[in-house]
Amino acid sequence: MCGITGIYAFNEIGGFYMVNMAKAIDKLAQRGPDARGYFLEDNIGLGHRRLSIIDTASIANQPMLDESKRYVIVFNGEIFNYKELKKELTDKGITFHTESDTEVLLHYYILEKEKCLNRLLGFFAFAVYDKQEKSLFIGRDRMGVKPLLFYKDENKFIFSSEMKSLLAYNIPKELDEVSLFQYLQLNYIPKEHSIFKNVNRLLPGEYILIRDDQFIKKSYYKIPYSERNINRTISFEESKEKLLELLEDSVRLRLIADVPLGAFLSGGTDSSAVVALASRHTKYLNTFSIGFKDEPFFDETKYANIVAKKFNTNHTVFSLTNQDLHEHIFEVLDYLDEPFADSSALPFYILSKKTAGNVKVALSGDGA
C-alpha cells in the first residue's frame, strides 16, 4: 500500500494551492512509511509515499521519470504481470534500470497511452504527467481496489489516495446532503460520491485525461455481458474446476513480493480458501487470526486453528478484550475519513496493526 497525490493548476490562482502539497504528502505517511518523494514543475505537482513491496532499493522510489525526463509517474498498487510486460518491452529495445513494476508501468504507458490499461493485471491507481504535452493521465484498476479521490474547479484539479490528503489543499468542506442520505440508507457512500460536495471518486475501470482545455473522464472496462455468455451452460463439475483454476491463479499472483508475506485467517470459507491455495505455493505460510476473550460467541479462532493445522501454517492468534476495542476506536474513526458503519472495521484495523509487526503484506478473503 502506497499513497499518491497531485495538483494540476489551470491558472495562477490554482497555482497558489501548490504550497499545500507537502502537507498533503505527509497526510499519506501511514500508507507509505518507507520513502517520501515529490515532483514540482510549472503548473504540476506530484507526491508519493512508498511502502516497498517489489524492488525495495531506493532507486525504485517515486515520483519516477523515464530516461528522456519527459514523463513522470506516481503509482499506488501492484502490477502482477509486470514481468511478462517487461519482456515485451525489452524485446522492443527498451532498457530498464530497476526491477520494479513501476518502471514497467511507466514505459508501457509511454508506448500504449490509455490502451495500456487493457493489459494491466493487478490493482492500481496511478498518474503520469507528460511534460511536452503538459497533459496529466490518471487510471484506476477494474475493480477499484486502490482508492482515488479528486476535486476540480475552474482553477485546479487535485487528486489523492485519501480524503485527509485531499483536504490538506484547503479545498471547501461542504456537506453533500445526498451522500449523507445514501449513507443513512446503506451504511456507506456508494459510487463516485463522497461526504463532501465536489469531491468525487474515480470509479473502478475509469481514467481521466487533462490536456490543454480538455478534461476527459472515460470508462475503459465493464464486465462483458453478452447473449452468448448468458446462454452458455457448463456442468457443475466444469464450474468447480474453472473456479478453482481462477482462484489459484489469483492467489499465486498475489504472492509476488520481495518482503515477508502472510494471510489473514478467520476460519470462514473465503480466508480458508485463500490460505489453502497459498499454501500450495509457499512453505510455512504465516497466518494471523483475531479472537475475542470477552465475547466467546463471536470468537471463531477454533475454526482458524483447524485450517492452520490442516495446511501446516505458522499461525498466530491475537486475543482481544473489550478494553482493546475501546482503546482503538478513536484511531479507527479518525482514519476512516468518511462515515462508514461496518463494525468489522475495528477488529480488522487491530488485526492489521498487530500483523504489521510480523509481515509487510497480508492476503485476505475480502472482496469474495
mmCIF file of C-alpha atoms in Angstrom:
data_model
loop_
_atom_site.group_PDB
_atom_site.id
_atom_site.type_symbol
_atom_site.label_atom_id
_atom_site.label_comp_id
_atom_site.label_asym_id
_atom_site.label_seq_id
_atom_site.Cartn_x
_atom_site.Cartn_y
_atom_site.Cartn_z
ATOM 1 C CA MET A 1 0.000 0.000 0.000
ATOM 2 C CA CYS A 2 1.374 3.365 -1.077
ATOM 3 C CA GLY A 3 -0.174 6.808 -1.322
ATOM 4 C CA ILE A 4 -0.270 9.257 -4.227
ATOM 5 C CA THR A 5 -1.384 12.868 -4.558
ATOM 6 C CA GLY A 6 -1.092 15.674 -7.068
ATOM 7 C CA ILE A 7 -2.311 19.035 -8.275
ATOM 8 C CA TYR A 8 -2.718 20.381 -11.821
ATOM 9 C CA ALA A 9 -3.198 24.166 -11.812
ATOM 10 C CA PHE A 10 -5.192 25.684 -14.685
ATOM 11 C CA ASN A 11 -4.091 29.239 -13.842
ATOM 12 C CA GLU A 12 -2.163 31.342 -11.311
ATOM 13 C CA ILE A 13 -4.949 31.156 -8.752
ATOM 14 C CA GLY A 14 -4.819 27.361 -8.883
ATOM 15 C CA GLY A 15 -1.044 27.526 -8.635
ATOM 16 C CA PHE A 16 -1.264 29.118 -5.179
ATOM 17 C CA TYR A 17 -2.662 25.840 -3.838
ATOM 18 C CA MET A 18 0.556 24.000 -4.720
ATOM 19 C CA VAL A 19 2.127 25.286 -1.478
ATOM 20 C CA ASN A 20 -0.085 22.765 0.359
ATOM 21 C CA MET A 21 1.354 19.711 -1.374
ATOM 22 C CA ALA A 22 3.990 18.941 1.263
ATOM 23 C CA LYS A 23 1.247 18.795 3.896
ATOM 24 C CA ALA A 24 -0.882 16.591 1.615
ATOM 25 C CA ILE A 25 2.020 14.137 1.130
ATOM 26 C CA ASP A 26 2.596 13.934 4.881
ATOM 27 C CA LYS A 27 -1.058 13.023 5.438
ATOM 28 C CA LEU A 28 -0.332 9.825 3.473
ATOM 29 C CA ALA A 29 2.547 8.760 5.738
ATOM 30 C CA GLN A 30 0.732 5.717 7.159
ATOM 31 C CA ARG A 31 0.186 4.373 3.641
ATOM 32 C CA GLY A 32 3.881 4.629 2.797
ATOM 33 C CA PRO A 33 6.417 4.758 5.631
ATOM 34 C CA ASP A 34 9.438 3.681 3.550
ATOM 35 C CA ALA A 35 10.002 6.724 1.315
ATOM 36 C CA ARG A 36 8.651 10.196 0.546
ATOM 37 C CA GLY A 37 9.054 11.986 -2.784
ATOM 38 C CA TYR A 38 7.652 14.826 -4.866
ATOM 39 C CA PHE A 39 7.880 16.435 -8.307
ATOM 40 C CA LEU A 40 7.154 20.131 -8.906
ATOM 41 C CA GLU A 41 7.281 21.955 -12.230
ATOM 42 C CA ASP A 42 5.333 24.947 -13.552
ATOM 43 C CA ASN A 43 1.658 24.103 -13.037
ATOM 44 C CA ILE A 44 2.015 20.480 -11.870
ATOM 45 C CA GLY A 45 2.868 18.836 -8.571
ATOM 46 C CA LEU A 46 3.012 15.087 -7.840
ATOM 47 C CA GLY A 47 3.654 13.446 -4.481
ATOM 48 C CA HIS A 48 4.237 9.892 -3.281
ATOM 49 C CA ARG A 49 4.594 7.874 -0.083
ATOM 50 C CA ARG A 50 6.054 4.417 -0.598
ATOM 51 C CA LEU A 51 5.538 1.038 1.015
ATOM 52 C CA SER A 52 8.258 -1.095 -0.597
ATOM 53 C CA ILE A 53 6.974 -4.486 -1.786
ATOM 54 C CA ILE A 54 8.772 -5.168 -5.091
ATOM 55 C CA ASP A 55 12.377 -3.984 -5.649
ATOM 56 C CA THR A 56 12.881 -2.383 -2.255
ATOM 57 C CA ALA A 57 16.002 -0.450 -3.364
ATOM 58 C CA SER A 58 15.771 3.343 -3.200
ATOM 59 C CA ILE A 59 16.387 3.575 -6.967
ATOM 60 C CA ALA A 60 12.764 2.479 -7.408
ATOM 61 C CA ASN A 61 11.389 5.343 -5.300
ATOM 62 C CA GLN A 62 8.831 7.723 -6.768
ATOM 63 C CA PRO A 63 7.986 10.008 -8.463
ATOM 64 C CA MET A 64 9.879 8.187 -11.215
ATOM 65 C CA LEU A 65 10.984 9.728 -14.517
ATOM 66 C CA ASP A 66 11.849 7.952 -17.747
ATOM 67 C CA GLU A 67 15.284 8.351 -19.350
ATOM 68 C CA SER A 68 14.151 11.243 -21.541
ATOM 69 C CA LYS A 69 12.828 13.089 -18.442
ATOM 70 C CA ARG A 70 9.636 13.772 -20.410
ATOM 71 C CA TYR A 71 7.323 11.514 -18.399
ATOM 72 C CA VAL A 72 6.908 11.233 -14.624
ATOM 73 C CA ILE A 73 4.760 8.731 -12.724
ATOM 74 C CA VAL A 74 3.320 8.232 -9.243
ATOM 75 C CA PHE A 75 1.823 4.793 -8.669
ATOM 76 C CA ASN A 76 -0.065 3.032 -5.883
ATOM 77 C CA GLY A 77 -0.597 -0.702 -6.292
ATOM 78 C CA GLU A 78 0.932 -3.748 -7.897
ATOM 79 C CA ILE A 79 1.067 -4.997 -11.489
ATOM 80 C CA PHE A 80 1.040 -8.791 -11.294
ATOM 81 C CA ASN A 81 2.024 -9.416 -14.915
ATOM 82 C CA TYR A 82 4.835 -6.856 -14.947
ATOM 83 C CA LYS A 83 7.492 -9.458 -15.783
ATOM 84 C CA GLU A 84 5.585 -10.519 -18.885
ATOM 85 C CA LEU A 85 5.122 -6.881 -19.950
ATOM 86 C CA LYS A 86 8.778 -6.150 -19.198
ATOM 87 C CA LYS A 87 9.884 -8.919 -21.566
ATOM 88 C CA GLU A 88 7.695 -7.488 -24.339
ATOM 89 C CA LEU A 89 9.218 -4.047 -23.810
ATOM 90 C CA THR A 90 12.770 -5.419 -23.600
ATOM 91 C CA ASP A 91 12.213 -7.196 -26.928
ATOM 92 C CA LYS A 92 11.322 -3.800 -28.371
ATOM 93 C CA GLY A 93 14.706 -2.432 -27.248
ATOM 94 C CA ILE A 94 13.659 -0.658 -24.046
ATOM 95 C CA THR A 95 16.251 -0.695 -21.259
ATOM 96 C CA PHE A 96 15.324 -0.920 -17.571
ATOM 97 C CA HIS A 97 17.266 0.389 -14.581
ATOM 98 C CA THR A 98 15.203 -1.133 -11.760
ATOM 99 C CA GLU A 99 13.408 -4.400 -11.020
ATOM 100 C CA SER A 100 10.206 -2.545 -10.132
ATOM 101 C CA ASP A 101 6.756 -2.821 -11.668
ATOM 102 C CA THR A 102 6.602 0.998 -11.545
ATOM 103 C CA GLU A 103 9.216 1.369 -14.271
ATOM 104 C CA VAL A 104 7.461 -1.257 -16.392
ATOM 105 C CA LEU A 105 4.140 0.564 -15.983
ATOM 106 C CA LEU A 106 5.715 3.895 -16.943
ATOM 107 C CA HIS A 107 7.292 2.532 -20.127
ATOM 108 C CA TYR A 108 4.160 0.614 -21.062
ATOM 109 C CA TYR A 109 2.103 3.781 -20.716
ATOM 110 C CA ILE A 110 4.597 5.721 -22.846
ATOM 111 C CA LEU A 111 4.240 3.063 -25.550
ATOM 112 C CA GLU A 112 0.478 2.464 -25.452
ATOM 113 C CA LYS A 113 -1.001 5.517 -23.645
ATOM 114 C CA GLU A 114 -4.522 4.772 -22.299
ATOM 115 C CA LYS A 115 -4.580 1.426 -24.159
ATOM 116 C CA CYS A 116 -2.066 0.125 -21.617
ATOM 117 C CA LEU A 117 -4.920 -0.222 -19.111
ATOM 118 C CA ASN A 118 -6.341 -3.151 -21.071
ATOM 119 C CA ARG A 119 -3.177 -5.209 -20.465
ATOM 120 C CA LEU A 120 -2.596 -4.428 -16.801
ATOM 121 C CA LEU A 121 -3.320 -7.285 -14.414
ATOM 122 C CA GLY A 122 -3.395 -6.106 -10.832
ATOM 123 C CA PHE A 123 -4.744 -3.337 -8.621
ATOM 124 C CA PHE A 124 -3.634 0.231 -9.102
ATOM 125 C CA ALA A 125 -4.189 3.953 -9.118
ATOM 126 C CA PHE A 126 -1.530 5.911 -10.970
ATOM 127 C CA ALA A 127 -0.862 9.271 -12.585
ATOM 128 C CA VAL A 128 1.523 10.091 -15.440
ATOM 129 C CA TYR A 129 2.475 13.640 -16.416
ATOM 130 C CA ASP A 130 3.768 14.366 -19.915
ATOM 131 C CA LYS A 131 5.990 17.481 -19.778
ATOM 132 C CA GLN A 132 5.943 18.011 -23.534
ATOM 133 C CA GLU A 133 2.159 17.846 -23.936
ATOM 134 C CA LYS A 134 1.555 19.253 -20.442
ATOM 135 C CA SER A 135 -1.012 16.503 -20.011
ATOM 136 C CA LEU A 136 -1.972 14.508 -16.928
ATOM 137 C CA PHE A 137 -3.318 10.946 -17.159
ATOM 138 C CA ILE A 138 -4.855 9.087 -14.206
ATOM 139 C CA GLY A 139 -6.085 5.479 -14.235
ATOM 140 C CA ARG A 140 -7.751 3.183 -11.692
ATOM 141 C CA ASP A 141 -7.989 -0.621 -11.691
ATOM 142 C CA ARG A 142 -11.023 -2.520 -12.938
ATOM 143 C CA MET A 143 -12.429 -3.449 -9.522
ATOM 144 C CA GLY A 144 -11.476 -0.234 -7.741
ATOM 145 C CA VAL A 145 -9.249 -1.928 -5.174
ATOM 146 C CA LYS A 146 -6.985 1.123 -4.930
ATOM 147 C CA PRO A 147 -8.743 4.346 -3.950
ATOM 148 C CA LEU A 148 -8.595 7.679 -5.773
ATOM 149 C CA LEU A 149 -10.445 10.864 -4.819
ATOM 150 C CA PHE A 150 -10.412 14.096 -6.799
ATOM 151 C CA TYR A 151 -11.589 17.694 -6.622
ATOM 152 C CA LYS A 152 -11.979 20.009 -9.606
ATOM 153 C CA ASP A 153 -12.974 23.653 -10.053
ATOM 154 C CA GLU A 154 -12.199 26.366 -12.616
ATOM 155 C CA ASN A 155 -8.703 26.900 -11.178
ATOM 156 C CA LYS A 156 -7.314 23.475 -10.367
ATOM 157 C CA PHE A 157 -7.603 19.700 -10.352
ATOM 158 C CA ILE A 158 -6.433 17.846 -7.234
ATOM 159 C CA PHE A 159 -6.280 14.102 -6.564
ATOM 160 C CA SER A 160 -5.225 11.869 -3.705
ATOM 161 C CA SER A 161 -5.451 8.368 -2.282
ATOM 162 C CA GLU A 162 -7.193 9.632 0.854
ATOM 163 C CA MET A 163 -9.632 12.329 1.920
ATOM 164 C CA LYS A 164 -7.283 13.705 4.613
ATOM 165 C CA SER A 165 -4.645 14.358 1.984
ATOM 166 C CA LEU A 166 -7.127 15.984 -0.383
ATOM 167 C CA LEU A 167 -8.447 18.272 2.350
ATOM 168 C CA ALA A 168 -4.870 19.334 3.147
ATOM 169 C CA TYR A 169 -5.011 21.502 -0.001
ATOM 170 C CA ASN A 170 -7.612 23.674 1.804
ATOM 171 C CA ILE A 171 -10.463 22.879 -0.567
ATOM 172 C CA PRO A 172 -14.034 23.680 0.589
ATOM 173 C CA LYS A 173 -15.583 21.281 3.128
ATOM 174 C CA GLU A 174 -19.284 21.439 2.359
ATOM 175 C CA LEU A 175 -21.523 18.548 3.367
ATOM 176 C CA ASP A 176 -23.180 16.695 0.483
ATOM 177 C CA GLU A 177 -26.703 16.038 1.768
ATOM 178 C CA VAL A 178 -27.474 13.484 -0.951
ATOM 179 C CA SER A 179 -24.440 11.434 0.112
ATOM 180 C CA LEU A 180 -25.499 11.725 3.746
ATOM 181 C CA PHE A 181 -28.966 10.412 2.840
ATOM 182 C CA GLN A 182 -27.411 7.478 0.947
ATOM 183 C CA TYR A 183 -25.146 6.708 3.902
ATOM 184 C CA LEU A 184 -28.089 6.606 6.311
ATOM 185 C CA GLN A 185 -29.790 4.111 3.982
ATOM 186 C CA LEU A 186 -26.821 1.916 3.069
ATOM 187 C CA ASN A 187 -24.241 2.415 5.898
ATOM 188 C CA TYR A 188 -21.706 3.598 3.308
ATOM 189 C CA ILE A 189 -21.482 6.157 0.470
ATOM 190 C CA PRO A 190 -21.758 4.480 -2.947
ATOM 191 C CA LYS A 191 -20.258 5.041 -6.370
ATOM 192 C CA GLU A 192 -18.430 8.238 -7.275
ATOM 193 C CA HIS A 193 -19.775 10.416 -4.471
ATOM 194 C CA SER A 194 -18.233 11.414 -1.138
ATOM 195 C CA ILE A 195 -19.470 13.088 2.029
ATOM 196 C CA PHE A 196 -18.273 16.460 0.657
ATOM 197 C CA LYS A 197 -19.668 18.366 -2.310
ATOM 198 C CA ASN A 198 -17.407 18.454 -5.390
ATOM 199 C CA VAL A 199 -15.166 15.698 -4.006
ATOM 200 C CA ASN A 200 -15.606 12.604 -6.166
ATOM 201 C CA ARG A 201 -14.114 9.174 -6.624
ATOM 202 C CA LEU A 202 -12.695 7.950 -9.892
ATOM 203 C CA LEU A 203 -14.816 4.871 -10.487
ATOM 204 C CA PRO A 204 -13.399 1.375 -10.998
ATOM 205 C CA GLY A 205 -12.308 0.907 -14.615
ATOM 206 C CA GLU A 206 -12.154 4.649 -15.372
ATOM 207 C CA TYR A 207 -9.439 7.073 -16.400
ATOM 208 C CA ILE A 208 -9.021 10.853 -16.566
ATOM 209 C CA LEU A 209 -7.020 12.781 -19.159
ATOM 210 C CA ILE A 210 -6.320 16.511 -18.766
ATOM 211 C CA ARG A 211 -4.759 18.171 -21.797
ATOM 212 C CA ASP A 212 -4.967 21.785 -22.997
ATOM 213 C CA ASP A 213 -8.536 22.858 -22.165
ATOM 214 C CA GLN A 214 -9.872 19.309 -22.199
ATOM 215 C CA PHE A 215 -10.998 17.296 -19.194
ATOM 216 C CA ILE A 216 -11.858 13.760 -20.325
ATOM 217 C CA LYS A 217 -13.217 11.075 -17.990
ATOM 218 C CA LYS A 218 -13.922 7.692 -19.584
ATOM 219 C CA SER A 219 -14.685 4.111 -18.662
ATOM 220 C CA TYR A 220 -12.252 1.593 -20.152
ATOM 221 C CA TYR A 221 -13.704 -1.557 -18.568
ATOM 222 C CA LYS A 222 -17.097 -3.061 -17.845
ATOM 223 C CA ILE A 223 -17.996 -6.660 -17.038
ATOM 224 C CA PRO A 224 -18.553 -8.175 -20.505
ATOM 225 C CA TYR A 225 -22.175 -9.279 -20.519
ATOM 226 C CA SER A 226 -23.372 -10.787 -23.784
ATOM 227 C CA GLU A 227 -26.124 -13.070 -25.020
ATOM 228 C CA ARG A 228 -23.516 -15.691 -25.849
ATOM 229 C CA ASN A 229 -22.184 -15.723 -22.266
ATOM 230 C CA ILE A 230 -25.629 -15.605 -20.637
ATOM 231 C CA ASN A 231 -26.976 -18.548 -22.639
ATOM 232 C CA ARG A 232 -23.820 -20.636 -22.311
ATOM 233 C CA THR A 233 -24.168 -23.567 -19.916
ATOM 234 C CA ILE A 234 -21.423 -25.698 -18.392
ATOM 235 C CA SER A 235 -21.734 -28.577 -15.975
ATOM 236 C CA PHE A 236 -21.363 -28.264 -12.207
ATOM 237 C CA GLU A 237 -18.102 -30.219 -12.327
ATOM 238 C CA GLU A 238 -16.700 -27.924 -15.030
ATOM 239 C CA SER A 239 -17.746 -24.893 -12.979
ATOM 240 C CA LYS A 240 -15.915 -26.204 -9.915
ATOM 241 C CA GLU A 241 -12.730 -26.842 -11.897
ATOM 242 C CA LYS A 242 -12.837 -23.411 -13.547
ATOM 243 C CA LEU A 243 -13.452 -21.622 -10.253
ATOM 244 C CA LEU A 244 -10.559 -23.430 -8.583
ATOM 245 C CA GLU A 245 -8.291 -22.616 -11.529
ATOM 246 C CA LEU A 246 -9.177 -18.907 -11.386
ATOM 247 C CA LEU A 247 -8.841 -18.716 -7.598
ATOM 248 C CA GLU A 248 -5.466 -20.435 -7.542
ATOM 249 C CA ASP A 249 -4.100 -18.209 -10.290
ATOM 250 C CA SER A 250 -5.375 -15.144 -8.443
ATOM 251 C CA VAL A 251 -3.743 -16.171 -5.157
ATOM 252 C CA ARG A 252 -0.483 -17.190 -6.838
ATOM 253 C CA LEU A 253 -0.120 -13.788 -8.490
ATOM 254 C CA ARG A 254 -0.646 -12.009 -5.186
ATOM 255 C CA LEU A 255 2.216 -13.899 -3.583
ATOM 256 C CA ILE A 256 4.763 -11.930 -5.646
ATOM 257 C CA ALA A 257 6.729 -9.837 -3.146
ATOM 258 C CA ASP A 258 10.282 -9.119 -2.016
ATOM 259 C CA VAL A 259 9.186 -8.758 1.622
ATOM 260 C CA PRO A 260 7.700 -11.088 4.293
ATOM 261 C CA LEU A 261 4.149 -12.120 3.413
ATOM 262 C CA GLY A 262 1.247 -13.725 5.257
ATOM 263 C CA ALA A 263 -2.520 -14.175 5.270
ATOM 264 C CA PHE A 264 -5.439 -13.279 7.499
ATOM 265 C CA LEU A 265 -7.323 -16.404 8.566
ATOM 266 C CA SER A 266 -10.763 -16.189 10.177
ATOM 267 C CA GLY A 267 -11.676 -19.823 9.583
ATOM 268 C CA GLY A 268 -14.513 -18.862 7.226
ATOM 269 C CA THR A 269 -14.882 -20.035 3.642
ATOM 270 C CA ASP A 270 -13.150 -17.060 1.975
ATOM 271 C CA SER A 271 -9.963 -16.784 4.026
ATOM 272 C CA SER A 272 -9.664 -20.567 4.386
ATOM 273 C CA ALA A 273 -9.765 -20.955 0.588
ATOM 274 C CA VAL A 274 -7.070 -18.300 0.180
ATOM 275 C CA VAL A 275 -4.829 -19.990 2.768
ATOM 276 C CA ALA A 276 -5.385 -23.446 1.245
ATOM 277 C CA LEU A 277 -4.348 -22.205 -2.195
ATOM 278 C CA ALA A 278 -1.469 -20.028 -0.944
ATOM 279 C CA SER A 279 -0.014 -22.971 0.985
ATOM 280 C CA ARG A 280 0.453 -24.780 -2.350
ATOM 281 C CA HIS A 281 2.943 -22.097 -3.393
ATOM 282 C CA THR A 282 4.529 -21.048 -0.078
ATOM 283 C CA LYS A 283 6.081 -23.256 2.573
ATOM 284 C CA TYR A 284 5.258 -22.398 6.197
ATOM 285 C CA LEU A 285 2.820 -19.628 5.290
ATOM 286 C CA ASN A 286 2.373 -17.083 8.087
ATOM 287 C CA THR A 287 -1.304 -16.808 9.083
ATOM 288 C CA PHE A 288 -2.959 -14.489 11.592
ATOM 289 C CA SER A 289 -6.299 -14.600 13.402
ATOM 290 C CA ILE A 290 -8.087 -12.446 15.904
ATOM 291 C CA GLY A 291 -10.132 -13.715 18.840
ATOM 292 C CA PHE A 292 -12.389 -12.108 21.440
ATOM 293 C CA LYS A 293 -11.716 -13.122 25.057
ATOM 294 C CA ASP A 294 -14.790 -11.364 26.421
ATOM 295 C CA GLU A 295 -17.165 -12.343 23.606
ATOM 296 C CA PRO A 296 -16.917 -16.132 23.023
ATOM 297 C CA PHE A 297 -19.988 -16.108 20.766
ATOM 298 C CA PHE A 298 -18.010 -14.053 18.205
ATOM 299 C CA ASP A 299 -14.724 -15.916 18.682
ATOM 300 C CA GLU A 300 -14.012 -18.109 15.640
ATOM 301 C CA THR A 301 -10.360 -18.880 16.338
ATOM 302 C CA LYS A 302 -11.086 -22.607 16.831
ATOM 303 C CA TYR A 303 -12.063 -22.825 13.157
ATOM 304 C CA ALA A 304 -8.976 -20.852 12.105
ATOM 305 C CA ASN A 305 -6.800 -23.211 14.167
ATOM 306 C CA ILE A 306 -8.287 -26.224 12.347
ATOM 307 C CA VAL A 307 -7.433 -24.697 8.962
ATOM 308 C CA ALA A 308 -3.955 -23.640 10.102
ATOM 309 C CA LYS A 309 -3.216 -27.166 11.325
ATOM 310 C CA LYS A 310 -4.582 -28.712 8.118
ATOM 311 C CA PHE A 311 -2.253 -26.644 5.922
ATOM 312 C CA ASN A 312 0.679 -26.531 8.348
ATOM 313 C CA THR A 313 0.885 -22.730 8.538
ATOM 314 C CA ASN A 314 2.897 -20.689 11.010
ATOM 315 C CA HIS A 315 -0.187 -19.485 12.880
ATOM 316 C CA THR A 316 -0.548 -16.578 15.323
ATOM 317 C CA VAL A 317 -3.699 -15.677 17.267
ATOM 318 C CA PHE A 318 -4.238 -12.231 18.769
ATOM 319 C CA SER A 319 -6.832 -12.385 21.555
ATOM 320 C CA LEU A 320 -8.627 -9.100 22.210
ATOM 321 C CA THR A 321 -10.574 -7.866 25.197
ATOM 322 C CA ASN A 322 -13.358 -5.297 25.076
ATOM 323 C CA GLN A 323 -10.849 -2.854 26.501
ATOM 324 C CA ASP A 324 -8.614 -3.387 23.440
ATOM 325 C CA LEU A 325 -11.557 -2.459 21.205
ATOM 326 C CA HIS A 326 -12.337 0.654 23.245
ATOM 327 C CA GLU A 327 -8.707 1.807 23.142
ATOM 328 C CA HIS A 328 -8.564 1.661 19.327
ATOM 329 C CA ILE A 329 -11.972 3.026 18.371
ATOM 330 C CA PHE A 330 -10.898 6.661 18.020
ATOM 331 C CA GLU A 331 -7.892 5.682 15.897
ATOM 332 C CA VAL A 332 -10.228 3.842 13.533
ATOM 333 C CA LEU A 333 -12.768 6.646 13.372
ATOM 334 C CA ASP A 334 -10.011 9.143 12.629
ATOM 335 C CA TYR A 335 -8.607 7.019 9.830
ATOM 336 C CA LEU A 336 -11.913 6.275 8.068
ATOM 337 C CA ASP A 337 -12.184 9.933 6.878
ATOM 338 C CA GLU A 338 -15.874 9.491 5.975
ATOM 339 C CA PRO A 339 -18.927 7.937 7.683
ATOM 340 C CA PHE A 340 -18.722 4.127 7.427
ATOM 341 C CA ALA A 341 -20.868 1.821 9.566
ATOM 342 C CA ASP A 342 -19.313 -1.651 9.142
ATOM 343 C CA SER A 343 -18.339 -2.629 12.679
ATOM 344 C CA SER A 344 -15.795 -5.177 11.380
ATOM 345 C CA ALA A 345 -13.536 -2.217 10.522
ATOM 346 C CA LEU A 346 -12.463 -2.049 14.174
ATOM 347 C CA PRO A 347 -11.172 -5.629 14.691
ATOM 348 C CA PHE A 348 -9.780 -5.629 11.130
ATOM 349 C CA TYR A 349 -7.777 -2.490 11.915
ATOM 350 C CA ILE A 350 -6.366 -4.023 15.114
ATOM 351 C CA LEU A 351 -5.520 -7.278 13.304
ATOM 352 C CA SER A 352 -3.699 -5.317 10.581
ATOM 353 C CA LYS A 353 -1.793 -3.264 13.142
ATOM 354 C CA LYS A 354 -0.648 -6.332 15.069
ATOM 355 C CA THR A 355 0.154 -8.318 11.916
ATOM 356 C CA ALA A 356 2.351 -5.467 10.634
ATOM 357 C CA GLY A 357 4.901 -6.369 13.299
ATOM 358 C CA ASN A 358 5.442 -9.726 11.586
ATOM 359 C CA VAL A 359 4.872 -9.309 7.844
ATOM 360 C CA LYS A 360 4.569 -6.433 5.379
ATOM 361 C CA VAL A 361 1.908 -7.930 3.094
ATOM 362 C CA ALA A 362 -1.163 -9.950 4.101
ATOM 363 C CA LEU A 363 -3.706 -11.677 1.870
ATOM 364 C CA SER A 364 -7.325 -11.702 2.966
ATOM 365 C CA GLY A 365 -10.672 -13.093 1.850
ATOM 366 C CA ASP A 366 -12.196 -9.609 1.450
ATOM 367 C CA GLY A 367 -13.841 -8.979 -1.876
ATOM 368 C CA ALA A 368 -15.015 -12.549 -2.371
#
